[in-house]
Short mmCIF file of C-alpha atoms in Angstrom, two decimals:
data_model
loop_
_atom_site.label_atom_id
_atom_site.label_comp_id
_atom_site.label_asym_id
_atom_site.label_seq_id
_atom_site.Cartn_x
_atom_site.Cartn_y
_atom_site.Cartn_z
CA UNK A 1 96.16 240.23 114.88
CA UNK A 2 98.38 237.43 113.50
CA UNK A 3 97.04 233.95 114.22
CA UNK A 4 99.33 231.49 115.97
CA UNK A 5 100.63 228.76 113.67
CA UNK A 6 99.61 225.27 114.75
CA UNK A 7 102.70 223.07 115.14
CA UNK A 8 101.14 220.05 116.85
CA UNK A 9 97.80 218.26 117.28
CA UNK A 10 96.12 219.45 120.47
CA UNK A 11 95.26 217.47 123.59
CA UNK A 12 91.81 217.24 125.15
CA UNK A 13 91.25 215.64 128.56
CA UNK A 14 87.50 215.31 128.02
CA UNK A 15 85.96 213.16 125.36
CA UNK A 16 85.41 215.38 122.33
CA UNK A 17 81.65 214.79 122.41
CA UNK A 18 81.62 216.25 125.93
CA UNK A 19 84.00 219.14 125.22
CA UNK A 20 81.96 220.45 122.25
CA UNK A 21 78.21 220.99 121.97
CA UNK A 22 77.82 220.33 118.24
CA UNK A 23 79.63 218.15 115.73
CA UNK A 24 79.57 219.64 112.24
CA UNK A 25 80.11 216.44 110.29
CA UNK A 26 81.07 216.08 106.68
CA UNK A 27 79.34 213.14 105.00
CA UNK A 28 81.34 211.71 102.08
CA UNK A 29 84.42 210.05 103.51
CA UNK A 30 83.39 210.61 107.14
CA UNK A 31 79.94 209.08 107.70
CA UNK A 32 79.61 207.12 104.47
CA UNK A 33 81.45 206.35 101.24
CA UNK A 34 79.58 205.55 98.07
CA UNK A 35 76.35 205.40 100.04
CA UNK A 36 77.53 202.78 102.55
CA UNK A 37 78.24 203.59 106.19
CA UNK A 38 81.91 203.77 107.12
CA UNK A 39 83.01 201.36 109.83
CA UNK A 40 82.17 202.52 113.37
CA UNK A 41 80.27 205.60 112.17
CA UNK A 42 76.75 204.49 113.12
CA UNK A 43 77.63 203.33 116.64
CA UNK A 44 79.88 206.32 117.37
CA UNK A 45 77.28 208.88 116.30
CA UNK A 46 74.56 207.12 118.27
CA UNK A 47 76.70 207.22 121.42
CA UNK A 48 77.60 210.88 120.94
CA UNK A 49 73.96 211.85 120.45
CA UNK A 50 72.82 209.78 123.43
CA UNK A 51 75.27 211.70 125.63
CA UNK A 52 73.84 215.04 124.51
CA UNK A 53 75.97 216.12 121.58
CA UNK A 54 74.06 217.79 118.75
CA UNK A 55 74.88 216.34 115.33
CA UNK A 56 74.69 218.36 112.13
CA UNK A 57 75.70 217.06 108.73
CA UNK A 58 77.49 219.64 106.61
CA UNK A 59 78.21 218.63 103.05
CA UNK A 60 79.63 220.26 99.95
CA UNK A 61 77.70 217.73 97.87
CA UNK A 62 74.84 219.74 96.34
CA UNK A 63 73.25 216.83 94.51
CA UNK A 64 70.69 215.67 97.06
CA UNK A 65 68.15 217.56 99.14
CA UNK A 66 68.34 217.65 102.95
CA UNK A 67 65.24 215.41 103.03
CA UNK A 68 66.96 212.84 100.81
CA UNK A 69 70.16 212.96 102.85
CA UNK A 70 68.23 212.57 106.11
CA UNK A 71 66.32 209.61 104.68
CA UNK A 72 69.56 207.98 103.54
CA UNK A 73 71.17 208.46 106.95
CA UNK A 74 68.10 206.92 108.57
CA UNK A 75 68.43 203.89 106.31
CA UNK A 76 72.03 203.53 107.49
CA UNK A 77 70.84 203.51 111.11
CA UNK A 78 71.50 207.19 111.88
CA UNK A 79 68.14 208.86 112.69
CA UNK A 80 68.31 212.37 111.22
CA UNK A 81 65.90 215.25 110.62
CA UNK A 82 66.13 217.29 107.42
CA UNK A 83 66.95 220.44 109.38
CA UNK A 84 70.09 218.72 110.70
CA UNK A 85 71.50 218.62 107.16
CA UNK A 86 73.24 221.69 105.73
CA UNK A 87 74.36 221.59 102.10
CA UNK A 88 76.42 223.80 99.84
CA UNK A 89 73.28 224.10 97.70
CA UNK A 90 71.62 225.98 100.55
CA UNK A 91 74.67 228.19 101.02
CA UNK A 92 74.95 229.10 97.35
CA UNK A 93 71.20 229.72 97.07
CA UNK A 94 71.42 232.25 99.90
CA UNK A 95 74.44 233.87 98.24
CA UNK A 96 72.56 234.25 94.96
CA UNK A 97 69.39 235.52 96.64
CA UNK A 98 71.37 238.32 98.26
CA UNK A 99 72.46 239.59 94.84
CA UNK A 100 69.42 239.19 92.57
CA UNK A 101 65.77 240.19 92.73
CA UNK A 102 63.19 237.85 94.30
CA UNK A 103 61.67 235.55 91.70
CA UNK A 104 64.73 235.75 89.44
CA UNK A 105 65.52 232.93 87.04
CA UNK A 106 68.64 230.88 87.71
CA UNK A 107 70.14 228.39 85.25
CA UNK A 108 70.84 225.14 87.13
CA UNK A 109 73.79 222.93 86.23
CA UNK A 110 73.46 220.14 88.74
CA UNK A 111 70.90 218.11 90.64
CA UNK A 112 67.68 218.37 92.60
CA UNK A 113 69.42 219.69 95.69
CA UNK A 114 70.16 222.95 93.89
CA UNK A 115 66.60 223.31 92.58
CA UNK A 116 65.03 222.81 96.00
CA UNK A 117 67.46 225.24 97.66
CA UNK A 118 66.77 227.93 95.05
CA UNK A 119 63.01 227.61 95.49
CA UNK A 120 63.48 227.89 99.26
CA UNK A 121 65.02 231.32 98.61
CA UNK A 122 62.23 232.44 96.28
CA UNK A 123 64.21 231.92 93.07
CA UNK A 124 63.13 230.10 89.89
CA UNK A 125 65.37 227.28 88.60
CA UNK A 126 65.49 226.96 84.80
CA UNK A 127 67.25 224.61 82.39
CA UNK A 128 68.13 226.77 79.36
CA UNK A 129 70.61 229.57 78.79
CA UNK A 130 68.05 231.07 76.40
CA UNK A 131 65.57 231.92 79.16
CA UNK A 132 64.64 235.58 79.03
CA UNK A 133 65.79 237.60 82.03
CA UNK A 134 68.29 235.01 83.27
CA UNK A 135 69.87 236.42 86.44
CA UNK A 136 72.48 233.82 87.36
CA UNK A 137 74.06 230.46 86.59
CA UNK A 138 74.61 228.03 89.46
CA UNK A 139 76.75 224.91 89.20
CA UNK A 140 76.81 222.03 91.67
CA UNK A 141 77.67 218.35 91.70
CA UNK A 142 75.29 216.55 89.37
CA UNK A 143 76.45 212.98 89.82
CA UNK A 144 78.16 210.70 87.29
CA UNK A 145 75.25 210.89 84.85
CA UNK A 146 75.25 214.68 84.39
CA UNK A 147 75.29 215.27 80.64
CA UNK A 148 78.30 217.02 79.11
CA UNK A 149 75.95 219.38 77.33
CA UNK A 150 75.04 221.00 80.63
CA UNK A 151 78.56 222.49 80.82
CA UNK A 152 78.04 223.96 77.36
CA UNK A 153 74.71 225.45 78.49
CA UNK A 154 76.45 227.13 81.41
CA UNK A 155 79.20 228.44 79.15
CA UNK A 156 76.75 230.02 76.71
CA UNK A 157 75.13 232.06 79.48
CA UNK A 158 78.37 232.97 81.27
CA UNK A 159 79.98 234.13 78.03
CA UNK A 160 77.07 236.56 77.64
CA UNK A 161 77.88 238.07 81.03
CA UNK A 162 75.44 236.21 83.30
CA UNK A 163 76.91 235.94 86.85
CA UNK A 164 78.26 232.49 87.67
CA UNK A 165 78.00 230.78 91.08
CA UNK A 166 79.32 227.40 92.21
CA UNK A 167 78.20 225.41 95.21
CA UNK A 168 81.75 224.16 95.83
CA UNK A 169 85.03 223.37 94.10
CA UNK A 170 85.99 219.96 95.53
CA UNK A 171 88.03 218.39 92.76
CA UNK A 172 87.26 214.84 93.88
CA UNK A 173 84.58 212.84 95.68
CA UNK A 174 85.15 209.47 97.45
CA UNK A 175 83.07 206.42 96.57
CA UNK A 176 83.01 202.68 97.13
CA UNK A 177 85.14 202.09 94.02
CA UNK A 178 87.64 204.86 94.74
CA UNK A 179 88.08 208.57 94.13
CA UNK A 180 85.98 210.15 91.35
CA UNK A 181 85.84 213.67 89.85
CA UNK A 182 83.90 216.14 91.98
CA UNK A 183 82.16 219.42 91.23
CA UNK A 184 85.46 221.26 91.18
CA UNK A 185 86.52 219.25 88.15
CA UNK A 186 83.30 220.24 86.39
CA UNK A 187 83.83 223.88 87.36
CA UNK A 188 87.26 223.71 85.71
CA UNK A 189 85.60 222.63 82.45
CA UNK A 190 83.37 225.71 82.44
CA UNK A 191 86.23 227.97 83.54
CA UNK A 192 88.31 226.82 80.57
CA UNK A 193 85.42 227.51 78.19
CA UNK A 194 84.63 230.96 79.58
CA UNK A 195 87.73 232.39 81.26
CA UNK A 196 85.38 233.44 84.07
CA UNK A 197 85.60 232.87 87.82
CA UNK A 198 82.56 231.77 89.85
CA UNK A 199 81.50 233.01 93.25
CA UNK A 200 81.85 229.93 95.44
CA UNK A 201 79.77 229.22 98.55
CA UNK A 202 80.91 225.85 99.89
CA UNK A 203 83.60 224.82 102.32
CA UNK A 204 86.14 226.21 103.05
CA UNK A 205 84.66 229.63 102.27
CA UNK A 206 82.71 231.93 104.64
CA UNK A 207 79.22 231.52 103.05
CA UNK A 208 79.11 227.85 104.06
CA UNK A 209 80.30 228.55 107.59
CA UNK A 210 77.70 231.30 107.92
CA UNK A 211 74.95 228.99 106.64
CA UNK A 212 75.96 226.32 109.13
CA UNK A 213 76.00 228.68 112.12
CA UNK A 214 72.65 230.21 111.13
CA UNK A 215 70.97 226.81 110.81
CA UNK A 216 72.51 225.03 113.84
CA UNK A 217 72.99 227.77 116.44
CA UNK A 218 76.17 225.96 117.56
CA UNK A 219 78.12 227.67 120.36
CA UNK A 220 81.09 225.28 120.73
CA UNK A 221 81.22 223.50 117.38
CA UNK A 222 83.72 220.88 116.29
CA UNK A 223 84.18 220.44 112.55
CA UNK A 224 84.69 216.77 111.66
CA UNK A 225 86.00 216.02 108.18
CA UNK A 226 88.29 214.04 105.92
CA UNK A 227 89.53 216.81 103.60
CA UNK A 228 92.25 219.29 104.42
CA UNK A 229 91.30 221.82 101.74
CA UNK A 230 87.59 222.01 102.60
CA UNK A 231 86.70 220.72 106.07
CA UNK A 232 89.88 221.66 107.91
CA UNK A 233 90.49 224.89 106.03
CA UNK A 234 86.83 225.81 106.57
CA UNK A 235 87.28 225.34 110.32
CA UNK A 236 90.45 227.45 110.16
CA UNK A 237 88.62 230.23 108.34
CA UNK A 238 85.75 230.06 110.82
CA UNK A 239 88.19 229.99 113.76
CA UNK A 240 86.71 226.79 115.23
CA UNK A 241 88.35 223.51 116.20
CA UNK A 242 88.49 220.51 113.89
CA UNK A 243 88.92 216.74 113.92
CA UNK A 244 90.43 215.02 110.87
CA UNK A 245 89.46 211.38 110.39
CA UNK A 246 91.46 209.14 108.07
CA UNK A 247 88.49 207.40 106.43
CA UNK A 248 88.28 209.58 103.32
CA UNK A 249 90.56 211.32 100.86
CA UNK A 250 93.37 212.53 103.14
CA UNK A 251 96.17 210.11 103.90
CA UNK A 252 98.89 210.33 106.52
CA UNK A 253 101.55 211.65 104.14
CA UNK A 254 99.31 214.51 103.02
CA UNK A 255 98.59 215.35 106.64
CA UNK A 256 102.29 215.65 107.47
CA UNK A 257 102.73 218.06 104.54
CA UNK A 258 99.78 220.23 105.54
CA UNK A 259 100.29 223.98 105.43
CA UNK A 260 99.08 225.92 108.51
CA UNK A 261 95.48 226.48 107.33
CA UNK A 262 95.15 222.74 106.65
CA UNK A 263 96.38 221.51 110.05
CA UNK A 264 93.54 220.05 112.16
CA UNK A 265 93.18 220.53 115.89
CA UNK A 266 92.83 216.79 116.41
CA UNK A 267 93.61 213.64 114.39
CA UNK A 268 91.99 210.24 114.72
CA UNK A 269 91.42 207.06 112.77
CA UNK A 270 87.62 207.31 112.44
CA UNK A 271 84.51 208.62 114.21
CA UNK A 272 85.33 206.68 117.37
CA UNK A 273 87.59 209.65 118.02
CA UNK A 274 84.51 211.67 118.97
CA UNK A 275 84.03 209.48 122.02
CA UNK A 276 87.58 209.76 123.31
CA UNK A 277 89.90 212.36 124.70
CA UNK A 278 92.95 213.33 122.71
CA UNK A 279 96.43 212.56 124.09
CA UNK A 280 99.09 215.16 124.65
CA UNK A 281 101.92 215.44 122.18
CA UNK A 282 104.82 216.57 124.35
CA UNK A 283 108.15 218.00 123.29
CA UNK A 284 111.14 215.96 124.43
CA UNK A 285 114.83 216.64 124.11
CA UNK A 286 115.19 215.48 120.51
CA UNK A 287 111.65 215.49 119.16
CA UNK A 288 108.01 214.93 120.11
CA UNK A 289 106.42 212.08 122.04
CA UNK A 290 102.85 210.78 121.96
CA UNK A 291 101.90 207.53 123.62
CA UNK A 292 104.54 204.94 122.85
CA UNK A 293 106.16 206.86 119.98
CA UNK A 294 108.76 209.59 119.57
CA UNK A 295 109.17 211.44 116.26
CA UNK A 296 112.37 213.26 115.36
CA UNK A 297 113.28 215.54 112.44
CA UNK A 298 116.81 214.53 111.50
CA UNK A 299 119.39 216.81 109.90
CA UNK A 300 119.55 214.34 107.03
CA UNK A 301 116.08 215.45 105.91
CA UNK A 302 114.25 212.41 107.26
CA UNK A 303 111.43 212.10 109.79
CA UNK A 304 112.38 209.26 112.12
CA UNK A 305 109.94 207.40 114.34
CA UNK A 306 111.15 205.57 117.44
CA UNK A 307 109.25 203.31 119.80
CA UNK A 308 109.81 204.22 123.42
CA UNK A 309 110.43 201.81 126.24
CA UNK A 310 106.68 201.22 126.67
CA UNK A 311 106.37 199.65 123.21
CA UNK A 312 106.75 195.95 122.64
CA UNK A 313 108.27 194.48 119.51
CA UNK A 314 104.77 193.59 118.29
CA UNK A 315 103.53 197.06 119.13
CA UNK A 316 106.22 198.66 116.99
CA UNK A 317 104.47 197.32 113.93
CA UNK A 318 101.28 199.09 114.93
CA UNK A 319 98.49 197.36 116.86
CA UNK A 320 94.92 197.40 115.62
CA UNK A 321 93.09 197.34 118.98
CA UNK A 322 92.60 200.93 120.13
CA UNK A 323 91.24 199.71 123.48
CA UNK A 324 94.51 198.41 124.81
CA UNK A 325 95.11 195.11 123.00
CA UNK A 326 98.45 196.48 121.77
CA UNK A 327 101.05 198.52 123.60
CA UNK A 328 101.01 201.39 121.14
CA UNK A 329 98.49 203.03 118.87
CA UNK A 330 99.76 203.91 115.39
CA UNK A 331 97.63 207.07 115.49
CA UNK A 332 99.77 208.25 118.42
CA UNK A 333 102.77 207.75 116.18
CA UNK A 334 101.10 209.85 113.50
CA UNK A 335 100.34 212.59 116.02
CA UNK A 336 103.99 212.67 117.06
CA UNK A 337 105.06 212.79 113.41
CA UNK A 338 102.66 215.70 112.80
CA UNK A 339 104.29 217.68 115.59
CA UNK A 340 107.78 217.01 114.22
CA UNK A 341 106.77 217.78 110.64
CA UNK A 342 104.70 220.90 111.36
CA UNK A 343 107.32 222.32 113.71
CA UNK A 344 110.02 221.81 111.10
CA UNK A 345 107.83 223.40 108.41
CA UNK A 346 106.71 226.43 110.43
CA UNK A 347 104.48 228.47 108.15
CA UNK A 348 105.44 226.38 105.12
CA UNK A 349 105.10 222.78 103.95
CA UNK A 350 107.19 219.98 105.41
CA UNK A 351 109.71 218.59 102.91
CA UNK A 352 111.13 215.86 105.17
CA UNK A 353 111.00 212.24 104.02
CA UNK A 354 108.47 210.34 106.15
CA UNK A 355 108.05 207.22 104.01
CA UNK A 356 109.87 204.81 106.32
CA UNK A 357 108.19 206.19 109.45
CA UNK A 358 104.72 205.90 107.95
CA UNK A 359 105.43 202.39 106.68
CA UNK A 360 106.33 201.40 110.22
CA UNK A 361 102.89 202.57 111.37
CA UNK A 362 101.10 200.83 108.55
CA UNK A 363 99.58 204.17 107.48
#
């Protein structure tokens, strides 16, 4: 059966933390960046948990173990148990274990998170391509200090025909100083040297979704992420709803140009969106309205944003107080723009010029 193409962010009368039983939260760019908590994350997650929502942290970052991640979250003020953390290292370890004999040796190109996950599956992590009986190579994010020689070690084994697995292929990773190369960039290095293709476990692919469902038992999950090509696409592939927050790598312009598999169910500024309902984006005669904004796709190839009669002159510039201190919320303007852009694009990518509209919102 053909899936319906999303052409607008959805509405939700209930607060999202009441409408869904489990939040499947990405970490980098959603909960923290560069190890520091993102604004409003700690308080929002505490409120959601207090009201009965189960929180699970689902990350493509294979560097750290679930114990280490849980400890870090606790230090940030987010009490977390290790079994509430699901990593791409766990997903790729399960994928490997299904294809090799128990006790097999696996060459590790990455950090401790991979080694612990492999041992959990009864596999033996090793460091050299020269190990006798090597059954697989696994590559995951190793942090900024991972030696270049590790990529050569992987290449030696893969060029001899050893199966290659990757935890994930995120090209970038957000940090306090900006965007840095992720595991996907490192995978490209090995791909160039070998001409091979790895089996990949992480978001947005099915092995990660399966790992998450098996470990959380979620019945009405909501994927919460900052990346269109991993978090949102992973939710699309798993046929579950998603919330995009604008605290990580995806900006408003990229969101407007999202192809169907990258269009989230909901859009919000940050994790405070978990505690709120989501407004309706309604079609009007010449475009789409949300809150105090109307977005229109003009024949001239431009996305235009108009303030409705409810908006004040100050509100047109985009207020900062989401609790009513301004007449309009710029995120409502973005939601209206999404509807106009996605409707115009259909099953493609929107090519309309949105620069002036986004500048008006301050996004």
